PDB file of C-alpha atoms in Angstrom:
ATOM      1  CA  MET A   1      -5.854   4.914  21.092  1.00 46.00           C
ATOM      2  CA  THR A   2      -3.313   2.380  22.103  1.00 47.00           C
ATOM      3  CA  GLY A   3      -4.809  -1.076  22.613  1.00 48.00           C
ATOM      4  CA  ARG A   4      -4.178  -2.891  25.852  1.00 48.00           C
ATOM      5  CA  THR A   5      -1.748  -5.772  25.582  1.00 47.00           C
ATOM      6  CA  TYR A   6      -2.622  -8.989  27.351  1.00 44.00           C
ATOM      7  CA  SER A   7       0.115 -11.439  28.180  1.00 45.00           C
ATOM      8  CA  GLU A   8      -0.330 -15.185  27.945  1.00 46.00           C
ATOM      9  CA  PRO A   9      -0.521 -17.073  31.256  1.00 47.00           C
ATOM     10  CA  SER A  10       2.873 -18.239  32.376  1.00 45.00           C
ATOM     11  CA  ILE A  11       1.594 -21.717  33.265  1.00 49.00           C
ATOM     12  CA  SER A  12       2.681 -23.861  30.325  1.00 47.00           C
ATOM     13  CA  ARG A  13       0.084 -26.565  30.875  1.00 44.00           C
ATOM     14  CA  ARG A  14      -2.623 -24.072  29.966  1.00 51.00           C
ATOM     15  CA  SER A  15      -1.102 -23.210  26.615  1.00 79.00           C
ATOM     16  CA  ALA A  16      -3.344 -23.555  23.594  1.00 86.00           C
ATOM     17  CA  PRO A  17      -1.458 -26.492  21.945  1.00 88.00           C
ATOM     18  CA  ALA A  18      -1.627 -28.543  25.139  1.00 90.00           C
ATOM     19  CA  ARG A  19      -5.346 -27.882  25.501  1.00 88.00           C
ATOM     20  CA  ARG A  20      -6.010 -28.940  21.917  1.00 89.00           C
ATOM     21  CA  ILE A  21      -4.060 -32.178  22.339  1.00 91.00           C
ATOM     22  CA  ARG A  22      -5.796 -32.778  25.656  1.00 90.00           C
ATOM     23  CA  ASP A  23      -9.195 -32.477  23.963  1.00 89.00           C
ATOM     24  CA  ILE A  24      -8.247 -34.934  21.222  1.00 90.00           C
ATOM     25  CA  LEU A  25      -6.897 -37.471  23.707  1.00 90.00           C
ATOM     26  CA  ARG A  26      -9.984 -37.070  25.892  1.00 85.00           C
ATOM     27  CA  ALA A  27     -12.203 -37.832  22.894  1.00 83.00           C
ATOM     28  CA  ARG A  28     -10.131 -40.930  22.138  1.00 84.00           C
ATOM     29  CA  ILE A  29     -10.354 -42.073  25.761  1.00 80.00           C
ATOM     30  CA  ARG A  30     -14.127 -41.621  25.829  1.00 73.00           C
ATOM     31  CA  SER A  31     -14.521 -43.624  22.618  1.00 73.00           C
ATOM     32  CA  GLY A  32     -12.498 -46.509  24.098  1.00 74.00           C
ATOM     33  CA  VAL A  33      -9.540 -46.246  21.735  1.00 82.00           C
ATOM     34  CA  TYR A  34      -6.980 -47.223  24.366  1.00 80.00           C
ATOM     35  CA  GLY A  35      -9.029 -49.612  26.498  1.00 72.00           C
ATOM     36  CA  ASN A  36      -6.751 -51.323  29.028  1.00 70.00           C
ATOM     37  CA  ARG A  37      -3.619 -50.532  27.011  1.00 80.00           C
ATOM     38  CA  PRO A  38      -1.307 -47.660  27.918  1.00 85.00           C
ATOM     39  CA  LEU A  39      -1.441 -44.473  25.918  1.00 89.00           C
ATOM     40  CA  PRO A  40       1.312 -44.172  23.273  1.00 91.00           C
ATOM     41  CA  PRO A  41       4.703 -42.981  24.593  1.00 90.00           C
ATOM     42  CA  GLU A  42       5.325 -39.256  24.752  1.00 91.00           C
ATOM     43  CA  THR A  43       7.769 -39.468  21.818  1.00 91.00           C
ATOM     44  CA  GLN A  44       5.132 -41.109  19.619  1.00 92.00           C
ATOM     45  CA  LEU A  45       2.418 -38.647  20.654  1.00 92.00           C
ATOM     46  CA  ALA A  46       4.785 -35.738  19.957  1.00 92.00           C
ATOM     47  CA  ALA A  47       5.463 -37.120  16.470  1.00 92.00           C
ATOM     48  CA  ASP A  48       1.760 -37.794  15.840  1.00 91.00           C
ATOM     49  CA  PHE A  49       0.777 -34.253  16.769  1.00 91.00           C
ATOM     50  CA  GLY A  50       3.849 -32.572  15.304  1.00 90.00           C
ATOM     51  CA  THR A  51       4.769 -30.929  18.580  1.00 91.00           C
ATOM     52  CA  SER A  52       7.285 -31.142  21.400  1.00 90.00           C
ATOM     53  CA  ARG A  53       7.373 -33.651  24.243  1.00 90.00           C
ATOM     54  CA  ASN A  54       6.954 -30.761  26.676  1.00 91.00           C
ATOM     55  CA  ILE A  55       3.581 -29.870  25.122  1.00 91.00           C
ATOM     56  CA  VAL A  56       2.549 -33.545  25.249  1.00 91.00           C
ATOM     57  CA  ARG A  57       3.553 -33.711  28.928  1.00 90.00           C
ATOM     58  CA  ASP A  58       1.429 -30.630  29.602  1.00 90.00           C
ATOM     59  CA  ALA A  59      -1.563 -32.230  27.837  1.00 90.00           C
ATOM     60  CA  LEU A  60      -1.162 -35.441  29.842  1.00 90.00           C
ATOM     61  CA  ALA A  61      -0.901 -33.384  33.032  1.00 88.00           C
ATOM     62  CA  LEU A  62      -4.245 -31.761  32.205  1.00 86.00           C
ATOM     63  CA  LEU A  63      -5.790 -35.204  31.732  1.00 86.00           C
ATOM     64  CA  ARG A  64      -4.357 -36.322  35.074  1.00 83.00           C
ATOM     65  CA  ASP A  65      -5.845 -33.228  36.724  1.00 79.00           C
ATOM     66  CA  GLU A  66      -9.235 -34.291  35.321  1.00 75.00           C
ATOM     67  CA  GLY A  67      -8.777 -37.771  36.780  1.00 72.00           C
ATOM     68  CA  LEU A  68      -8.880 -39.470  33.372  1.00 77.00           C
ATOM     69  CA  VAL A  69      -5.370 -40.928  33.308  1.00 81.00           C
ATOM     70  CA  ASP A  70      -2.608 -41.840  35.702  1.00 80.00           C
ATOM     71  CA  ARG A  71       1.104 -42.423  35.268  1.00 82.00           C
ATOM     72  CA  VAL A  72       2.388 -45.854  36.301  1.00 78.00           C
ATOM     73  CA  PRO A  73       6.196 -45.732  36.649  1.00 78.00           C
ATOM     74  CA  GLY A  74       7.858 -48.146  34.281  1.00 76.00           C
ATOM     75  CA  ALA A  75       4.576 -49.049  32.548  1.00 78.00           C
ATOM     76  CA  GLY A  76       3.208 -45.874  30.991  1.00 82.00           C
ATOM     77  CA  THR A  77       0.120 -43.690  31.184  1.00 85.00           C
ATOM     78  CA  PHE A  78      -3.181 -45.533  31.566  1.00 80.00           C
ATOM     79  CA  VAL A  79      -6.840 -44.588  31.490  1.00 79.00           C
ATOM     80  CA  VAL A  80      -8.064 -44.513  35.088  1.00 73.00           C
ATOM     81  CA  SER A  81     -11.718 -45.051  34.229  1.00 63.00           C
ATOM     82  CA  GLU A  82     -13.846 -44.422  31.202  1.00 60.00           C
ATOM     83  CA  LYS A  83     -16.705 -42.003  31.717  1.00 59.00           C
ATOM     84  CA  ALA A  84     -20.247 -43.288  31.825  1.00 61.00           C
ATOM     85  CA  VAL A  85     -22.312 -41.499  29.180  1.00 59.00           C
ATOM     86  CA  GLN A  86     -26.034 -40.881  29.563  1.00 61.00           C
ATOM     87  CA  GLY A  87     -28.027 -39.638  26.601  1.00 55.00           C
ATOM     88  CA  LEU A  88     -30.432 -36.733  26.755  1.00 62.00           C
ATOM     89  CA  ASP A  89     -32.671 -38.072  24.007  1.00 60.00           C
ATOM     90  CA  ARG A  90     -34.858 -40.245  26.250  1.00 62.00           C
ATOM     91  CA  LEU A  91     -36.143 -40.242  29.829  1.00 66.00           C
ATOM     92  CA  ARG A  92     -34.304 -43.150  31.420  1.00 60.00           C
ATOM     93  CA  GLY A  93     -33.062 -44.277  34.800  1.00 62.00           C
ATOM     94  CA  LEU A  94     -29.375 -44.943  35.385  1.00 62.00           C
ATOM     95  CA  ALA A  95     -29.566 -48.740  35.078  1.00 60.00           C
ATOM     96  CA  GLU A  96     -31.728 -48.398  31.964  1.00 62.00           C
ATOM     97  CA  THR A  97     -29.033 -46.231  30.408  1.00 59.00           C
ATOM     98  CA  PHE A  98     -26.598 -49.144  30.376  1.00 57.00           C
ATOM     99  CA  GLU A  99     -29.293 -51.616  29.307  1.00 54.00           C
ATOM    100  CA  THR A 100     -28.090 -54.238  31.729  1.00 51.00           C
ATOM    101  CA  GLY A 101     -29.804 -56.548  34.172  1.00 48.00           C
ATOM    102  CA  SER A 102     -26.571 -57.182  36.019  1.00 50.00           C
ATOM    103  CA  ASP A 103     -25.395 -55.616  39.256  1.00 66.00           C
ATOM    104  CA  ARG A 104     -23.357 -52.894  37.549  1.00 76.00           C
ATOM    105  CA  VAL A 105     -25.599 -50.257  39.119  1.00 82.00           C
ATOM    106  CA  VAL A 106     -26.191 -50.599  42.866  1.00 87.00           C
ATOM    107  CA  ASN A 107     -27.842 -48.075  45.167  1.00 90.00           C
ATOM    108  CA  ARG A 108     -26.887 -47.369  48.765  1.00 93.00           C
ATOM    109  CA  VAL A 109     -29.950 -45.879  50.439  1.00 94.00           C
ATOM    110  CA  LEU A 110     -29.022 -43.125  52.886  1.00 93.00           C
ATOM    111  CA  LEU A 111     -32.531 -41.857  53.575  1.00 92.00           C
ATOM    112  CA  ALA A 112     -36.049 -43.054  52.773  1.00 94.00           C
ATOM    113  CA  GLU A 113     -38.863 -41.442  54.714  1.00 95.00           C
ATOM    114  CA  ILE A 114     -41.869 -39.128  54.627  1.00 96.00           C
ATOM    115  CA  VAL A 115     -41.195 -35.447  55.388  1.00 95.00           C
ATOM    116  CA  PRO A 116     -43.063 -32.126  55.026  1.00 96.00           C
ATOM    117  CA  ALA A 117     -42.487 -30.461  51.666  1.00 94.00           C
ATOM    118  CA  THR A 118     -40.289 -27.380  51.783  1.00 94.00           C
ATOM    119  CA  PRO A 119     -41.503 -24.347  49.813  1.00 94.00           C
ATOM    120  CA  ILE A 120     -39.333 -25.091  46.768  1.00 93.00           C
ATOM    121  CA  VAL A 121     -40.271 -28.790  46.682  1.00 94.00           C
ATOM    122  CA  ALA A 122     -43.943 -27.935  47.127  1.00 96.00           C
ATOM    123  CA  GLU A 123     -43.777 -25.400  44.307  1.00 95.00           C
ATOM    124  CA  ARG A 124     -42.141 -27.852  41.881  1.00 95.00           C
ATOM    125  CA  LEU A 125     -44.582 -30.659  42.722  1.00 96.00           C
ATOM    126  CA  GLU A 126     -47.545 -28.261  42.734  1.00 96.00           C
ATOM    127  CA  LEU A 127     -48.394 -28.951  46.372  1.00 96.00           C
ATOM    128  CA  ASP A 128     -49.018 -26.835  49.442  1.00 97.00           C
ATOM    129  CA  THR A 129     -45.993 -26.159  51.621  1.00 94.00           C
ATOM    130  CA  GLY A 130     -45.806 -28.757  54.385  1.00 95.00           C
ATOM    131  CA  THR A 131     -47.669 -31.432  52.425  1.00 96.00           C
ATOM    132  CA  PRO A 132     -46.120 -34.864  53.144  1.00 96.00           C
ATOM    133  CA  VAL A 133     -43.683 -36.044  50.458  1.00 96.00           C
ATOM    134  CA  VAL A 134     -41.315 -38.992  50.282  1.00 96.00           C
ATOM    135  CA  VAL A 135     -37.601 -38.198  50.214  1.00 95.00           C
ATOM    136  CA  LEU A 136     -35.079 -40.729  48.936  1.00 94.00           C
ATOM    137  CA  GLU A 137     -31.361 -40.077  49.178  1.00 95.00           C
ATOM    138  CA  ARG A 138     -29.089 -42.606  47.532  1.00 94.00           C
ATOM    139  CA  ILE A 139     -25.502 -43.066  46.420  1.00 94.00           C
ATOM    140  CA  ARG A 140     -25.481 -44.683  42.965  1.00 90.00           C
ATOM    141  CA  TYR A 141     -22.547 -47.007  42.325  1.00 90.00           C
ATOM    142  CA  LEU A 142     -21.386 -48.078  38.867  1.00 83.00           C
ATOM    143  CA  ASP A 143     -19.099 -51.109  38.803  1.00 79.00           C
ATOM    144  CA  GLY A 144     -18.426 -50.676  42.515  1.00 85.00           C
ATOM    145  CA  THR A 145     -17.396 -47.010  42.394  1.00 86.00           C
ATOM    146  CA  PRO A 146     -19.576 -44.056  43.485  1.00 90.00           C
ATOM    147  CA  LEU A 147     -21.045 -42.280  40.478  1.00 88.00           C
ATOM    148  CA  SER A 148     -23.690 -39.930  41.877  1.00 90.00           C
ATOM    149  CA  LEU A 149     -25.558 -38.707  44.921  1.00 93.00           C
ATOM    150  CA  ASP A 150     -29.304 -38.542  44.244  1.00 94.00           C
ATOM    151  CA  ALA A 151     -31.952 -36.789  46.330  1.00 93.00           C
ATOM    152  CA  SER A 152     -35.501 -37.462  45.121  1.00 94.00           C
ATOM    153  CA  TYR A 153     -38.767 -35.956  46.356  1.00 96.00           C
ATOM    154  CA  LEU A 154     -41.950 -37.752  45.344  1.00 96.00           C
ATOM    155  CA  THR A 155     -45.597 -37.026  46.045  1.00 96.00           C
ATOM    156  CA  ALA A 156     -46.678 -39.176  48.991  1.00 95.00           C
ATOM    157  CA  ASP A 157     -49.255 -41.236  47.109  1.00 94.00           C
ATOM    158  CA  ILE A 158     -46.589 -42.203  44.568  1.00 93.00           C
ATOM    159  CA  GLY A 159     -43.551 -42.406  46.834  1.00 94.00           C
ATOM    160  CA  ALA A 160     -44.953 -44.168  49.903  1.00 95.00           C
ATOM    161  CA  PRO A 161     -45.417 -47.550  48.127  1.00 94.00           C
ATOM    162  CA  LEU A 162     -41.755 -47.389  47.056  1.00 93.00           C
ATOM    163  CA  LEU A 163     -40.610 -47.583  50.681  1.00 93.00           C
ATOM    164  CA  SER A 164     -41.517 -51.282  50.799  1.00 92.00           C
ATOM    165  CA  LEU A 165     -39.799 -52.124  47.488  1.00 92.00           C
ATOM    166  CA  ASP A 166     -36.177 -52.918  46.581  1.00 90.00           C
ATOM    167  CA  LEU A 167     -34.536 -49.510  46.229  1.00 91.00           C
ATOM    168  CA  THR A 168     -30.979 -50.883  46.214  1.00 89.00           C
ATOM    169  CA  GLY A 169     -31.184 -52.819  42.979  1.00 85.00           C
ATOM    170  CA  HIS A 170     -33.738 -50.920  40.899  1.00 85.00           C
ATOM    171  CA  ASP A 171     -34.261 -47.514  39.321  1.00 86.00           C
ATOM    172  CA  VAL A 172     -37.141 -45.481  40.709  1.00 91.00           C
ATOM    173  CA  PHE A 173     -38.499 -45.035  37.180  1.00 88.00           C
ATOM    174  CA  GLY A 174     -38.620 -48.792  36.671  1.00 87.00           C
ATOM    175  CA  LEU A 175     -40.386 -49.350  39.993  1.00 90.00           C
ATOM    176  CA  LEU A 176     -42.952 -46.647  39.275  1.00 90.00           C
ATOM    177  CA  GLU A 177     -43.866 -48.145  35.940  1.00 88.00           C
ATOM    178  CA  ALA A 178     -43.399 -51.894  36.489  1.00 87.00           C
ATOM    179  CA  GLU A 179     -44.528 -52.217  40.104  1.00 87.00           C
ATOM    180  CA  LEU A 180     -46.980 -49.346  40.506  1.00 89.00           C
ATOM    181  CA  GLY A 181     -48.287 -49.181  36.947  1.00 91.00           C
ATOM    182  CA  LEU A 182     -47.606 -45.440  36.662  1.00 91.00           C
ATOM    183  CA  PRO A 183     -46.651 -44.417  33.110  1.00 91.00           C
ATOM    184  CA  LEU A 184     -44.150 -41.580  32.971  1.00 91.00           C
ATOM    185  CA  GLY A 185     -44.200 -39.016  30.207  1.00 91.00           C
ATOM    186  CA  SER A 186     -41.538 -36.307  30.211  1.00 90.00           C
ATOM    187  CA  ALA A 187     -39.142 -34.371  32.392  1.00 89.00           C
ATOM    188  CA  ALA A 188     -37.849 -30.813  32.688  1.00 91.00           C
ATOM    189  CA  VAL A 189     -34.065 -30.837  33.133  1.00 88.00           C
ATOM    190  CA  SER A 190     -31.475 -28.228  34.065  1.00 90.00           C
ATOM    191  CA  ILE A 191     -27.730 -28.878  34.348  1.00 89.00           C
ATOM    192  CA  GLU A 192     -24.872 -26.879  35.815  1.00 90.00           C
ATOM    193  CA  ALA A 193     -21.357 -27.358  37.136  1.00 89.00           C
ATOM    194  CA  VAL A 194     -20.755 -27.246  40.899  1.00 91.00           C
ATOM    195  CA  ALA A 195     -17.939 -28.041  43.285  1.00 92.00           C
ATOM    196  CA  ALA A 196     -18.147 -30.882  45.793  1.00 92.00           C
ATOM    197  CA  ASP A 197     -18.576 -29.694  49.371  1.00 93.00           C
ATOM    198  CA  PRO A 198     -16.785 -31.733  52.064  1.00 92.00           C
ATOM    199  CA  THR A 199     -19.850 -33.874  52.864  1.00 93.00           C
ATOM    200  CA  VAL A 200     -20.645 -34.727  49.246  1.00 93.00           C
ATOM    201  CA  ALA A 201     -16.946 -35.256  48.513  1.00 93.00           C
ATOM    202  CA  GLY A 202     -16.745 -37.844  51.289  1.00 94.00           C
ATOM    203  CA  LEU A 203     -19.802 -39.714  50.014  1.00 94.00           C
ATOM    204  CA  LEU A 204     -18.618 -39.741  46.405  1.00 93.00           C
ATOM    205  CA  GLU A 205     -14.985 -40.431  47.334  1.00 91.00           C
ATOM    206  CA  VAL A 206     -13.552 -37.358  45.640  1.00 88.00           C
ATOM    207  CA  ARG A 207     -11.555 -34.431  46.969  1.00 88.00           C
ATOM    208  CA  PRO A 208     -13.436 -31.390  48.323  1.00 91.00           C
ATOM    209  CA  GLY A 209     -13.899 -28.902  45.517  1.00 90.00           C
ATOM    210  CA  ALA A 210     -13.839 -31.593  42.814  1.00 87.00           C
ATOM    211  CA  PRO A 211     -16.037 -30.780  39.792  1.00 87.00           C
ATOM    212  CA  LEU A 212     -19.529 -32.255  39.732  1.00 90.00           C
ATOM    213  CA  LEU A 213     -22.388 -32.164  37.258  1.00 86.00           C
ATOM    214  CA  PHE A 214     -25.506 -31.005  39.081  1.00 92.00           C
ATOM    215  CA  LEU A 215     -28.780 -32.041  37.469  1.00 90.00           C
ATOM    216  CA  GLU A 216     -32.254 -30.962  38.522  1.00 93.00           C
ATOM    217  CA  ARG A 217     -34.977 -33.098  36.953  1.00 92.00           C
ATOM    218  CA  LEU A 218     -38.720 -32.769  37.419  1.00 95.00           C
ATOM    219  CA  THR A 219     -40.519 -35.811  36.026  1.00 93.00           C
ATOM    220  CA  TYR A 220     -44.146 -35.812  34.932  1.00 95.00           C
ATOM    221  CA  THR A 221     -46.604 -38.631  34.356  1.00 93.00           C
ATOM    222  CA  ASP A 222     -47.936 -39.107  30.835  1.00 91.00           C
ATOM    223  CA  SER A 223     -50.968 -37.074  31.929  1.00 93.00           C
ATOM    224  CA  GLY A 224     -48.746 -34.104  32.850  1.00 94.00           C
ATOM    225  CA  ARG A 225     -48.712 -34.387  36.653  1.00 95.00           C
ATOM    226  CA  PRO A 226     -45.348 -33.634  38.383  1.00 96.00           C
ATOM    227  CA  VAL A 227     -44.479 -36.533  40.692  1.00 95.00           C
ATOM    228  CA  ASP A 228     -40.691 -36.759  41.092  1.00 95.00           C
ATOM    229  CA  LEU A 229     -38.247 -33.909  41.769  1.00 95.00           C
ATOM    230  CA  GLU A 230     -34.605 -34.976  41.721  1.00 95.00           C
ATOM    231  CA  TYR A 231     -31.346 -33.282  42.584  1.00 94.00           C
ATOM    232  CA  VAL A 232     -28.464 -35.382  41.258  1.00 92.00           C
ATOM    233  CA  ARG A 233     -24.752 -34.715  41.747  1.00 93.00           C
ATOM    234  CA  TYR A 234     -22.593 -36.705  39.316  1.00 89.00           C
ATOM    235  CA  ARG A 235     -18.842 -37.110  39.625  1.00 87.00           C
ATOM    236  CA  GLY A 236     -17.335 -35.024  36.855  1.00 82.00           C
ATOM    237  CA  ASP A 237     -14.513 -37.502  36.301  1.00 77.00           C
ATOM    238  CA  ARG A 238     -16.880 -40.438  35.775  1.00 74.00           C
ATOM    239  CA  PHE A 239     -19.930 -39.099  33.992  1.00 69.00           C
ATOM    240  CA  SER A 240     -20.953 -37.086  30.960  1.00 68.00           C
ATOM    241  CA  LEU A 241     -24.178 -36.267  29.158  1.00 68.00           C
ATOM    242  CA  SER A 242     -24.678 -36.417  25.422  1.00 68.00           C
ATOM    243  CA  GLY A 243     -27.461 -35.771  22.964  1.00 67.00           C
ATOM    244  CA  ARG A 244     -28.355 -34.703  19.449  1.00 71.00           C
ATOM    245  CA  LEU A 245     -29.809 -31.245  18.933  1.00 68.00           C
ATOM    246  CA  HIS A 246     -31.968 -30.383  15.938  1.00 71.00           C
ATOM    247  CA  ARG A 247     -32.198 -26.873  14.560  1.00 75.00           C
ATOM    248  CA  THR A 248     -35.279 -25.253  13.111  1.00 79.00           C
ATOM    249  CA  PRO A 249     -34.204 -22.981  10.234  1.00 81.00           C
ATOM    250  CA  VAL A 250     -34.685 -19.289  10.905  1.00 78.00           C
ATOM    251  CA  THR A 251     -37.377 -17.732   8.734  1.00 74.00           C
ATOM    252  CA  PRO A 252     -35.963 -14.699   6.912  1.00 70.00           C
ATOM    253  CA  ASN A 253     -37.348 -11.389   8.119  1.00 67.00           C
ATOM    254  CA  ARG A 254     -39.202 -10.157   5.065  1.00 64.00           C
ATOM    255  CA  GLY A 255     -39.344  -6.676   6.506  1.00 59.00           C
ATOM    256  CA  VAL A 256     -35.586  -6.254   6.112  1.00 55.00           C
ATOM    257  CA  THR A 257     -34.504  -4.599   2.897  1.00 55.00           C
ATOM    258  CA  GLU A 258     -32.570  -6.945   0.645  1.00 54.00           C
ATOM    259  CA  PRO A 259     -29.076  -5.809  -0.399  1.00 54.00           C
ATOM    260  CA  ASN A 260     -30.213  -5.134  -3.988  1.00 56.00           C
ATOM    261  CA  GLU A 261     -33.276  -3.143  -2.948  1.00 51.00           C
ATOM    262  CA  ARG A 262     -33.375   0.595  -2.537  1.00 49.00           C
ATOM    263  CA  GLY A 263     -35.342   2.441   0.113  1.00 48.00           C
TER     264      GLY A 263
END
């Protein structure tokens, strides 16, 4: 049988060498190697990677498409903005992630009111459909630029007291624990990639269709009660998640015949 032959895409910027160089440069950008300095010239990058300037240009074009760098005529290629990184090893609010008491993280409250729980919200919070819950919708800004759009649904007994507190300058987690004395325990998290619809794109100041990280997080008290359901849309060009995963060794299946055994 004759195998089917697949041709490489004709778009040079998607060639394998350009993607590899793009990944290396992205890692350097995220680790702060370049800071406020321009990236090395194309000739230097080509020599460093042992490739052609055309491949380097393709890699830089991929980084520009991701919104990580921009070309300034006569000055060079600069990092547009470093991504904020939030770890997955602890349950933390956004401001807690950066361990700062400054105004780096500011919230613009779009909605804060009591509404009937929809079926999906009621199911997640283990309530009856139509039970009053508090909904909070906020744009989270980091260093003055939109980072995420958060929609939170809290049980009414927990969320109602928040409506009289400062929601613009504090994380909900911090208010729940420090102001209401409610210890939080754990959260169930799911993450996927989505595209920004026109409304979300306008709020986050990105183009429609721009990549977003969509996070669903259901937070429990330390006693195991679900109290806070969040839907968070992060700008893909400004945010990433990181964590360390530990593996439990697989126990060999003793029922399988070893290579030197005979049946």
